[in-house]
Short mmCIF file of C-alpha atoms in Angstrom, two decimals:
data_model
loop_
_atom_site.label_atom_id
_atom_site.label_comp_id
_atom_site.label_asym_id
_atom_site.label_seq_id
_atom_site.Cartn_x
_atom_site.Cartn_y
_atom_site.Cartn_z
CA PHE A 1 57.11 98.78 64.75
CA GLY A 2 55.51 97.69 67.97
CA LEU A 3 57.71 94.58 67.80
CA VAL A 4 60.92 96.64 67.80
CA HIS A 5 59.81 98.80 70.72
CA ARG A 6 58.67 95.70 72.61
CA THR A 7 61.89 93.74 72.11
CA VAL A 8 64.13 96.70 72.91
CA ALA A 9 62.17 97.11 76.14
CA GLY A 10 62.76 93.43 76.90
CA VAL A 11 59.06 92.53 77.04
CA SER A 12 58.04 89.09 75.75
CA LEU A 13 54.82 88.46 73.83
CA ARG A 14 53.36 86.63 76.80
CA GLN A 15 54.24 89.50 79.13
CA MET A 16 52.74 92.00 76.70
CA SER A 17 49.54 89.98 76.43
CA THR A 18 49.19 89.92 80.21
CA ALA A 19 49.97 93.62 80.58
CA LEU A 20 47.45 94.59 77.88
CA GLN A 21 44.68 92.91 79.88
CA ASP A 22 45.34 95.45 82.66
CA HIS A 23 44.47 98.13 80.09
CA GLY A 24 41.27 96.45 78.95
CA ILE A 25 42.74 94.89 75.79
CA SER A 26 42.31 91.17 75.30
CA ALA A 27 44.87 89.68 72.90
CA SER A 28 46.68 86.38 73.27
CA ALA A 29 50.41 86.05 72.66
CA SER A 30 49.69 84.21 69.41
CA THR A 31 47.37 87.02 68.26
CA LEU A 32 50.03 89.62 69.01
CA SER A 33 52.62 87.53 67.18
CA ARG A 34 50.37 87.42 64.13
CA ILE A 35 49.80 91.17 64.26
CA GLU A 36 53.55 91.81 64.45
CA SER A 37 54.70 89.27 61.86
CA GLU A 38 51.96 89.93 59.28
CA GLY A 39 52.02 93.69 59.63
CA GLN A 40 48.35 93.92 60.57
CA ARG A 41 47.16 97.44 61.41
CA SER A 42 45.56 97.54 64.83
CA ASP A 43 45.18 100.91 66.55
CA ALA A 44 44.10 99.15 69.75
CA ALA A 45 47.31 97.08 69.79
CA LEU A 46 49.49 100.11 68.96
CA ASP A 47 47.92 102.24 71.69
CA GLY A 48 48.08 99.33 74.10
CA TYR A 49 51.76 98.74 73.39
CA ALA A 50 52.41 102.45 73.99
CA ARG A 51 50.69 102.36 77.37
CA VAL A 52 52.49 99.20 78.50
CA LEU A 53 55.88 100.52 77.38
CA GLY A 54 55.36 103.92 79.00
CA LEU A 55 55.22 105.84 75.71
CA PRO A 56 52.97 108.87 75.16
CA HIS A 57 49.40 108.17 74.03
CA GLY A 58 49.39 107.60 70.28
CA ALA A 59 53.19 107.44 70.00
CA LEU A 60 53.24 104.34 67.77
CA ARG A 61 50.49 105.43 65.41
CA PRO A 62 52.23 108.16 63.36
CA ILE A 63 54.99 106.07 61.84
CA VAL A 64 52.81 103.03 61.13
CA ASN A 65 50.12 105.14 59.46
CA GLY A 66 52.68 107.31 57.68
CA LEU A 67 54.51 104.28 56.35
CA CYS A 68 51.27 102.74 55.11
CA ARG A 69 50.31 105.97 53.36
CA SER A 70 53.56 105.70 51.40
CA PHE A 71 52.68 102.36 49.79
CA PRO A 72 49.47 101.73 47.83
CA TYR A 73 49.56 98.01 48.70
CA ALA A 74 49.71 98.64 52.45
CA PRO A 75 46.99 97.10 54.67
CA PRO A 76 43.91 99.34 54.83
CA ALA A 77 43.48 101.62 57.81
CA PRO A 78 41.23 100.19 60.53
CA THR A 79 37.95 101.91 61.25
CA GLU A 80 38.40 104.66 63.84
CA SER A 81 37.48 103.18 67.22
CA ALA A 82 37.43 106.18 69.55
CA PRO A 83 34.54 105.91 72.04
CA ARG A 84 31.73 108.24 70.95
CA SER A 85 29.72 109.87 73.70
CA LEU A 86 28.96 113.38 74.85
CA GLU A 87 31.33 112.86 77.78
CA SER A 88 34.27 111.69 75.66
CA PHE A 89 33.67 114.41 73.07
CA SER A 90 33.49 117.08 75.78
CA ARG A 91 36.69 115.85 77.44
CA ALA A 92 38.52 115.95 74.11
CA PHE A 93 37.37 119.48 73.33
CA GLU A 94 38.04 120.81 76.81
CA ALA A 95 41.54 119.29 76.87
CA VAL A 96 42.71 121.34 73.88
CA GLN A 97 41.27 124.51 75.41
CA SER A 98 43.90 124.39 78.14
CA PRO A 99 47.08 126.51 77.83
CA THR A 100 49.22 123.39 77.38
CA PRO A 101 47.37 120.56 75.61
CA THR A 102 49.40 117.41 75.04
CA ALA A 103 49.94 115.72 71.72
CA GLY A 104 47.64 112.93 72.91
CA ASP A 105 44.92 115.52 73.58
CA TRP A 106 45.14 116.73 69.99
CA LEU A 107 45.03 113.19 68.64
CA GLU A 108 41.95 112.41 70.70
CA LEU A 109 40.23 115.54 69.40
CA ALA A 110 41.00 114.46 65.84
CA ARG A 111 39.75 110.92 66.50
CA GLN A 112 36.49 112.27 67.91
CA HIS A 113 35.92 114.17 64.66
CA ALA A 114 37.04 111.44 62.25
CA PRO A 115 33.57 109.87 61.88
CA GLY A 116 31.68 113.14 61.29
CA PHE A 117 30.93 116.66 62.50
CA GLY A 118 31.33 117.89 66.03
CA LEU A 119 32.20 121.57 65.88
CA PRO A 120 31.16 124.37 63.53
CA ARG A 121 33.79 125.71 61.15
CA SER A 122 34.21 128.91 63.20
CA LEU A 123 35.36 126.87 66.21
CA MET A 124 37.42 124.28 64.32
CA GLU A 125 39.49 126.79 62.30
CA PRO A 126 41.34 128.36 65.29
CA LEU A 127 41.99 124.90 66.71
CA VAL A 128 43.51 123.69 63.44
CA HIS A 129 45.59 126.88 63.24
CA ARG A 130 46.92 126.32 66.75
CA LEU A 131 47.63 122.65 66.12
CA ALA A 132 49.49 123.43 62.88
CA ASN A 133 51.70 125.94 64.67
CA GLU A 134 52.40 123.53 67.53
CA VAL A 135 53.63 120.78 65.20
CA GLY A 136 56.79 122.70 64.29
CA ARG A 137 57.57 123.41 67.94
CA GLY A 138 57.08 119.84 69.06
CA VAL A 139 60.07 117.68 69.91
CA ALA A 140 60.13 113.93 69.18
CA SER A 141 56.76 112.30 69.97
CA ALA A 142 55.22 115.69 70.80
CA ARG A 143 55.86 116.58 67.17
CA PHE A 144 55.01 113.28 65.53
CA ILE A 145 51.69 112.72 67.32
CA ARG A 146 50.52 116.25 66.45
CA HIS A 147 51.49 115.50 62.86
CA GLU A 148 49.21 112.45 62.97
CA ALA A 149 46.37 114.47 64.50
CA LEU A 150 46.52 116.91 61.58
CA SER A 151 46.50 113.99 59.14
CA VAL A 152 43.41 112.48 60.78
CA LEU A 153 41.59 115.82 60.57
CA LEU A 154 42.64 116.25 56.94
CA THR A 155 40.72 113.08 56.04
CA SER A 156 37.69 114.04 58.11
CA ALA A 157 34.69 116.18 57.19
CA TYR A 158 36.92 119.15 58.03
CA GLY A 159 39.38 118.32 55.27
CA ASP A 160 38.84 121.56 53.37
CA VAL A 161 39.33 123.59 56.56
CA VAL A 162 42.61 121.80 57.29
CA GLU A 163 43.94 121.97 53.73
CA GLY A 164 43.13 125.67 53.49
CA MET A 165 44.93 126.33 56.76
CA LEU A 166 47.96 124.29 55.68
CA ARG A 167 48.22 126.10 52.35
CA ALA A 168 47.96 129.48 54.05
CA ALA A 169 50.69 128.56 56.53
CA ILE A 170 53.03 127.31 53.81
CA GLU A 171 52.46 130.47 51.75
CA ASP A 172 53.03 132.76 54.74
CA PRO A 173 56.38 134.53 54.08
CA ASP A 174 57.04 134.88 57.81
CA HIS A 175 56.31 131.27 58.80
CA GLN A 176 59.60 129.82 60.04
CA ASN A 177 58.97 126.08 60.15
CA PHE A 178 56.32 124.63 57.84
CA TYR A 179 58.13 121.56 56.52
CA ASP A 180 56.05 119.24 58.74
CA LEU A 181 52.95 120.76 57.18
CA THR A 182 54.20 119.94 53.68
CA SER A 183 54.47 116.31 54.75
CA VAL A 184 50.87 116.25 56.00
CA ILE A 185 49.34 117.86 52.94
CA ALA A 186 51.36 115.68 50.52
CA ASP A 187 49.80 112.50 51.88
CA TYR A 188 46.57 113.27 50.02
CA PRO A 189 47.44 114.25 46.43
CA SER A 190 45.19 116.02 43.95
CA VAL A 191 45.74 117.73 40.61
CA ASP A 192 44.77 121.05 42.20
CA LEU A 193 47.36 120.56 44.94
CA MET A 194 49.99 119.74 42.32
CA HIS A 195 49.30 122.98 40.44
CA TRP A 196 49.39 124.98 43.68
CA ALA A 197 52.74 123.50 44.73
CA GLY A 198 54.07 123.89 41.18
CA GLY A 199 53.36 127.61 41.38
CA LEU A 200 55.50 127.87 44.53
CA LEU A 201 58.57 126.55 42.69
CA ARG A 202 59.20 130.06 41.35
CA SER A 203 59.04 131.73 44.76
CA ARG A 204 61.77 134.23 45.56
CA SER A 205 62.22 132.37 48.85
CA THR A 206 64.49 129.34 48.73
CA PHE A 207 62.71 128.14 51.87
CA HIS A 208 59.39 128.08 50.00
CA VAL A 209 60.88 126.42 46.93
CA ARG A 210 62.25 123.64 49.10
CA GLY A 211 58.85 123.26 50.77
CA ALA A 212 57.15 123.00 47.38
CA THR A 213 59.55 120.24 46.28
CA TYR A 214 58.78 118.38 49.51
CA VAL A 215 55.05 118.57 48.77
CA LEU A 216 55.46 117.34 45.21
CA GLN A 217 57.88 114.52 46.02
CA GLY A 218 55.64 113.43 48.86
CA MET A 219 52.68 113.33 46.45
CA LEU A 220 54.69 111.14 44.11
CA VAL A 221 55.26 108.62 46.88
CA SER A 222 51.65 108.76 48.10
CA GLY A 223 50.43 108.02 44.56
CA GLY A 224 46.97 108.51 43.15
CA LEU A 225 47.78 110.77 40.20
CA GLU A 226 48.21 109.56 36.62
CA VAL A 227 51.31 110.13 34.49
CA ARG A 228 49.32 112.57 32.36
CA ASP A 229 48.65 114.60 35.51
CA TRP A 230 52.35 114.85 36.28
CA MET A 231 53.03 115.99 32.72
CA GLU A 232 51.20 119.19 33.70
CA LEU A 233 53.93 119.92 36.25
CA ALA A 234 56.64 120.16 33.59
CA PRO A 235 55.95 123.81 32.58
CA TYR A 236 56.19 124.93 36.22
CA LEU A 237 59.50 123.14 36.64
CA GLU A 238 60.88 124.45 33.36
CA ARG A 239 60.14 128.08 34.27
CA ALA A 240 61.53 127.65 37.77
CA TRP A 241 64.68 126.01 36.37
CA HIS A 242 65.41 128.77 33.87
CA GLU A 243 64.73 131.50 36.44
CA ALA A 244 67.07 129.78 38.94
CA GLY A 245 69.98 130.46 36.58
CA SER A 246 73.24 129.44 38.20
CA ASP A 247 71.90 129.23 41.76
CA PRO A 248 73.31 125.84 42.86
CA VAL A 249 70.90 125.41 45.78
CA ARG A 250 67.78 125.94 43.70
CA THR A 251 68.96 123.90 40.75
CA ALA A 252 69.86 121.00 43.08
CA MET A 253 66.38 121.04 44.63
CA LEU A 254 64.64 121.28 41.26
CA ALA A 255 66.85 118.54 39.80
CA GLU A 256 65.98 116.20 42.66
CA LEU A 257 62.28 116.83 42.02
CA GLY A 258 62.70 116.34 38.27
CA GLY A 259 64.56 113.08 38.84
CA ALA A 260 61.62 111.76 40.89
CA LEU A 261 59.01 112.36 38.17
CA PRO A 262 57.70 109.59 35.89
CA PRO A 263 59.96 108.93 32.84
CA LEU A 264 57.60 110.60 30.36
CA ALA A 265 57.55 113.79 32.40
CA GLN A 266 61.33 113.66 32.74
CA GLY A 267 61.60 113.39 28.96
CA ARG A 268 59.61 116.58 28.55
CA LEU A 269 61.91 118.34 31.02
CA HIS A 270 64.98 117.36 29.04
CA ASP A 271 63.28 118.59 25.87
CA GLY A 272 62.70 121.89 27.64
CA GLY A 273 66.37 122.31 28.51
CA VAL A 274 66.16 121.22 32.14
CA VAL A 275 69.39 119.32 32.75
CA GLU A 276 70.08 117.47 35.95
CA PRO A 277 73.34 118.60 37.58
CA THR A 278 75.75 116.30 39.37
CA PRO A 279 74.07 115.27 42.65
CA PRO A 280 75.76 116.74 45.74
CA ARG A 281 75.62 113.40 47.58
CA PRO A 282 78.66 111.12 47.74
CA SER A 283 79.19 108.38 45.21
CA VAL A 284 78.16 105.33 47.18
CA ASN A 285 78.81 101.64 46.70
CA TRP A 286 75.47 99.96 47.41
CA SER A 287 76.86 96.54 48.30
CA LEU A 288 75.92 95.65 51.87
CA ASP A 289 79.20 94.31 53.16
CA ARG A 290 81.84 95.48 55.62
CA HIS A 291 84.30 96.28 52.82
CA ASN A 292 81.99 99.11 51.72
CA THR A 293 83.19 102.08 53.82
CA HIS A 294 79.82 103.85 53.69
CA TYR A 295 77.90 100.78 54.78
CA ALA A 296 80.53 99.99 57.42
CA PHE A 297 80.02 103.48 58.84
CA ALA A 298 76.27 102.88 59.12
CA VAL A 299 76.91 99.48 60.75
CA SER A 300 79.23 101.04 63.32
CA ILE A 301 76.60 103.60 64.33
CA ALA A 302 73.95 100.88 64.62
CA HIS A 303 76.30 98.65 66.65
CA THR A 304 77.08 101.40 69.16
CA ALA A 305 73.43 102.46 69.52
CA CYS A 306 72.36 98.87 70.18
CA ALA A 307 75.18 98.34 72.67
CA ARG A 308 74.07 101.36 74.69
CA ARG A 309 70.63 99.79 74.96
CA GLY A 310 72.09 96.39 75.85
CA HIS A 311 70.32 95.09 72.76
CA PRO A 312 71.56 92.59 70.17
CA GLU A 313 72.62 93.93 66.80
CA GLU A 314 69.78 95.02 64.51
CA PRO A 315 70.69 94.59 60.81
CA LEU A 316 67.60 96.59 59.83
CA LEU A 317 68.84 99.52 61.92
CA ALA A 318 72.10 99.52 59.96
CA ARG A 319 70.20 99.36 56.67
CA LEU A 320 67.95 102.27 57.65
CA LEU A 321 70.96 104.35 58.65
CA PHE A 322 72.64 103.54 55.34
CA GLU A 323 69.56 104.68 53.41
CA ALA A 324 68.98 107.73 55.61
CA PHE A 325 72.58 108.83 55.02
CA PHE A 326 73.08 107.95 51.36
CA GLU A 327 69.83 107.15 49.49
CA PRO A 328 69.81 109.42 46.38
CA ARG A 329 66.01 109.55 46.14
CA GLY A 330 64.95 112.35 48.45
CA VAL A 331 61.65 110.94 49.68
CA ARG A 332 63.04 107.44 50.29
CA MET A 333 65.96 108.95 52.18
CA ALA A 334 63.54 111.01 54.27
CA LEU A 335 61.33 108.00 54.98
CA ALA A 336 64.30 106.00 56.29
CA ALA A 337 65.27 108.92 58.51
CA TRP A 338 61.72 109.23 59.86
CA LEU A 339 61.68 105.53 60.69
CA LEU A 340 64.86 106.05 62.69
CA ALA A 341 63.40 109.08 64.47
CA HIS A 342 60.38 107.02 65.57
CA SER A 343 62.45 104.03 66.64
CA PRO A 344 63.41 103.24 70.25
CA PHE A 345 67.01 103.99 69.25
CA ALA A 346 66.34 107.64 68.36
CA GLY A 347 67.57 109.02 71.68
CA ASP A 348 70.85 107.15 71.30
CA LEU A 349 71.51 107.95 67.64
CA THR A 350 72.10 111.69 68.00
CA PRO A 351 75.00 111.48 70.50
CA VAL A 352 76.41 108.37 68.81
CA ILE A 353 76.49 110.08 65.40
CA LEU A 354 78.09 113.23 66.83
CA GLU A 355 80.76 111.17 68.56
CA ALA A 356 81.51 109.29 65.31
CA ARG A 357 81.71 112.29 62.95
CA ASP A 358 85.47 112.00 62.58
CA ALA A 359 84.97 108.45 61.25
CA CYS A 360 82.72 109.61 58.37
CA PRO A 361 84.05 108.38 55.00
CA ASP A 362 83.98 111.89 53.49
CA GLN A 363 82.66 115.43 54.01
CA ALA A 364 79.36 114.74 52.23
CA SER A 365 78.81 111.76 54.53
CA SER A 366 79.44 113.98 57.54
CA ALA A 367 76.77 116.43 56.38
CA ALA A 368 74.32 113.56 55.83
CA ALA A 369 75.05 112.18 59.29
CA MET A 370 74.39 115.57 60.88
CA ARG A 371 71.04 115.80 59.09
CA VAL A 372 69.96 112.44 60.57
CA ALA A 373 71.32 113.37 64.02
CA ALA A 374 69.19 116.53 64.02
CA LEU A 375 66.02 114.70 62.95
CA CYS A 376 66.46 111.97 65.59
CA HIS A 377 67.14 114.38 68.43
CA THR A 378 64.67 113.91 71.29
CA GLY A 379 65.24 117.16 73.18
CA GLU A 380 68.01 116.32 75.62
CA ALA A 381 71.25 118.31 75.93
CA VAL A 382 73.95 116.70 73.76
CA ASP A 383 77.69 117.10 74.34
CA GLY A 384 79.68 118.66 71.53
CA VAL A 385 76.91 120.62 69.85
CA GLN A 386 78.26 124.04 70.79
CA ALA A 387 81.56 123.30 69.05
CA LEU A 388 79.71 122.46 65.82
CA LEU A 389 78.26 125.96 65.66
CA ASP A 390 81.67 127.22 64.52
CA ASP A 391 81.57 125.11 61.36
CA PRO A 392 79.44 126.65 58.57
CA ALA A 393 78.75 123.16 57.17
CA ASP A 394 77.22 122.04 60.48
CA PHE A 395 75.63 125.30 61.62
CA VAL A 396 72.05 124.66 60.49
CA HIS A 397 71.79 121.17 61.99
CA ALA A 398 73.67 122.21 65.14
CA THR A 399 71.21 125.05 65.76
CA THR A 400 68.32 122.60 65.31
CA ILE A 401 69.70 120.40 68.08
CA ASN A 402 70.59 123.45 70.16
CA GLY A 403 67.07 124.89 69.98
CA ARG A 404 65.30 121.61 70.65
CA SER A 405 67.56 121.19 73.69
CA GLY A 406 66.40 124.57 75.00
CA GLN A 407 70.02 125.77 75.03
CA SER A 408 71.04 129.41 74.67
CA LEU A 409 72.85 130.26 71.43
CA PRO A 410 76.22 132.01 71.97
CA GLN A 411 76.10 135.68 70.90
CA GLU A 412 78.84 135.22 68.32
CA ALA A 413 76.97 132.33 66.72
CA LEU A 414 73.74 134.32 66.79
CA GLU A 415 75.25 137.26 64.92
CA ARG A 416 76.94 134.96 62.43
CA GLY A 417 73.63 133.20 61.84
CA LEU A 418 71.67 136.41 61.31
CA ALA A 419 74.29 137.56 58.79
CA GLY A 420 73.93 134.39 56.72
CA ASP A 421 71.67 133.39 53.83
CA GLU A 422 67.91 132.97 54.10
CA THR A 423 68.05 129.40 55.37
CA THR A 424 70.66 130.25 58.00
CA VAL A 425 68.75 133.29 59.26
CA ARG A 426 65.52 131.32 59.53
CA GLN A 427 67.28 128.47 61.32
CA THR A 428 68.94 130.87 63.77
CA LEU A 429 65.62 132.46 64.67
CA TYR A 430 63.98 129.03 64.92
CA CYS A 431 66.68 128.06 67.42
CA LEU A 432 66.04 131.18 69.51
CA GLY A 433 62.28 130.66 69.41
CA MET A 434 62.49 127.01 70.44
CA ALA A 435 64.73 127.90 73.37
CA GLY A 436 62.51 130.83 74.43
CA ASP A 437 65.57 133.08 74.12
CA ALA A 438 65.23 136.47 75.84
CA ARG A 439 67.05 138.18 72.95
CA LEU A 440 64.25 137.50 70.48
CA PRO A 441 62.16 140.61 71.38
CA GLY A 442 65.19 142.84 70.87
CA ILE A 443 65.77 141.42 67.41
CA ALA A 444 62.11 141.92 66.51
CA ASP A 445 62.34 145.62 67.52
CA ASP A 446 65.84 146.38 66.18
CA PRO A 447 65.51 148.89 63.30
CA SER A 448 69.02 148.05 62.10
CA ARG A 449 67.92 144.50 61.23
CA PRO A 450 66.34 143.68 57.84
CA SER A 451 62.54 143.81 57.89
CA THR A 452 62.35 140.10 57.04
CA THR A 453 64.45 139.27 60.10
CA ARG A 454 62.35 141.48 62.38
CA ARG A 455 59.10 139.95 61.14
CA ALA A 456 60.46 136.43 61.49
CA ALA A 457 61.55 137.16 65.06
CA ALA A 458 58.10 138.56 65.85
CA TRP A 459 56.53 135.43 64.40
CA GLY A 460 58.68 133.26 66.66
CA LEU A 461 57.69 135.33 69.69
CA ALA A 462 54.01 134.91 68.90
CA GLN A 463 54.32 131.12 68.66
CA GLY A 464 56.20 130.30 71.86
CA SER A 465 59.01 127.89 72.70
CA ARG A 466 59.53 124.14 72.31
CA ILE A 467 56.88 121.61 73.30
CA LEU A 468 57.95 118.34 74.90
CA VAL A 469 54.63 116.58 75.56
#
């Protein structure tokens, strides 16, 4: 991943080697070439690349480590190399005590605690709580680096503190944005975690059911559990399926989860009357040629994004877009989208996708493109977003972009959003919270609003607005 950022920035291996020396890192061009081509994991090289390329501290770590956690045959993680001294520990702790700690500050705190203890539980718990709440308000690298800091702490001696805090946040009925937390907790599967997430599949909240499916599908990708362990999930899924009745949203989520389970577990589901409905995604031809309209659409987006960077065409970028738009396996689709969001093309993809929406092969492709555009958004104002708020199919993703841009939501769109289903209401309030909208206190105190809406608005007020660093 460092290779892509380096080449897009127009920095040669020799130039990178020379620049790294200025940051106290000695690595020849041939050593860097070997690291890039062989996929070696080097935190020093990743952090050095980030400094040379002007990226935030730790910006290249999250996607490399996240990708490696998704494959059991990935290179092992290097030993944490943060300098250990009273001075460095004190600086790390004091940095996160400030009103506005950066994502790099949080990562450094986590790195200082990776090898062992540093703080008592009573002091670590409020820090983890604050960090977990900041993840969902972070934009681009401010979000991703905080995500990595949580992951580092989850594997430290404070793992039980972090997991308990993550579970509590995900169970909180008023929490408005815990999907990042489901990704963190899913990276480290256990049978107990599987049973806990299985119990959430029957929640009355669609938001919580979706979060539970994210946890379980993420655990499947992370690996570590046996097929017999996953067989124990079947009863949870069966009960949730039968209670969902004809709810198309719930049955689609549960079907996607069921389709990701090992074959033996799927067989038990079919025996229990759990039938997979027709997937809502478009029927896609998976041949990678220009005669395939879906692939051609992905290629056109990649071509335009590269052109805006003055960069040669990147076939891998087109492939990732194709998978992020159309991959039927939820976790693989999400992984492709996350790779795009961490890429140096992320800032270009959102406006390029919005400009190309009329060229989408079909309506389902348009919805998929909007999902990727929202994930890749890096916080800047984007032309055309306000118009998308009028389309119910685009409303949720348009409000995501709107909020992360810090833009005010038109009153008509706000009222329409608060009159929608659970997901739409939550997304509307998330948009207002991210933008620090002055109307949020009024909604929290309005007795004519449903109690769930008032509590959600109050939660957003307590958290604060978007975080960009």
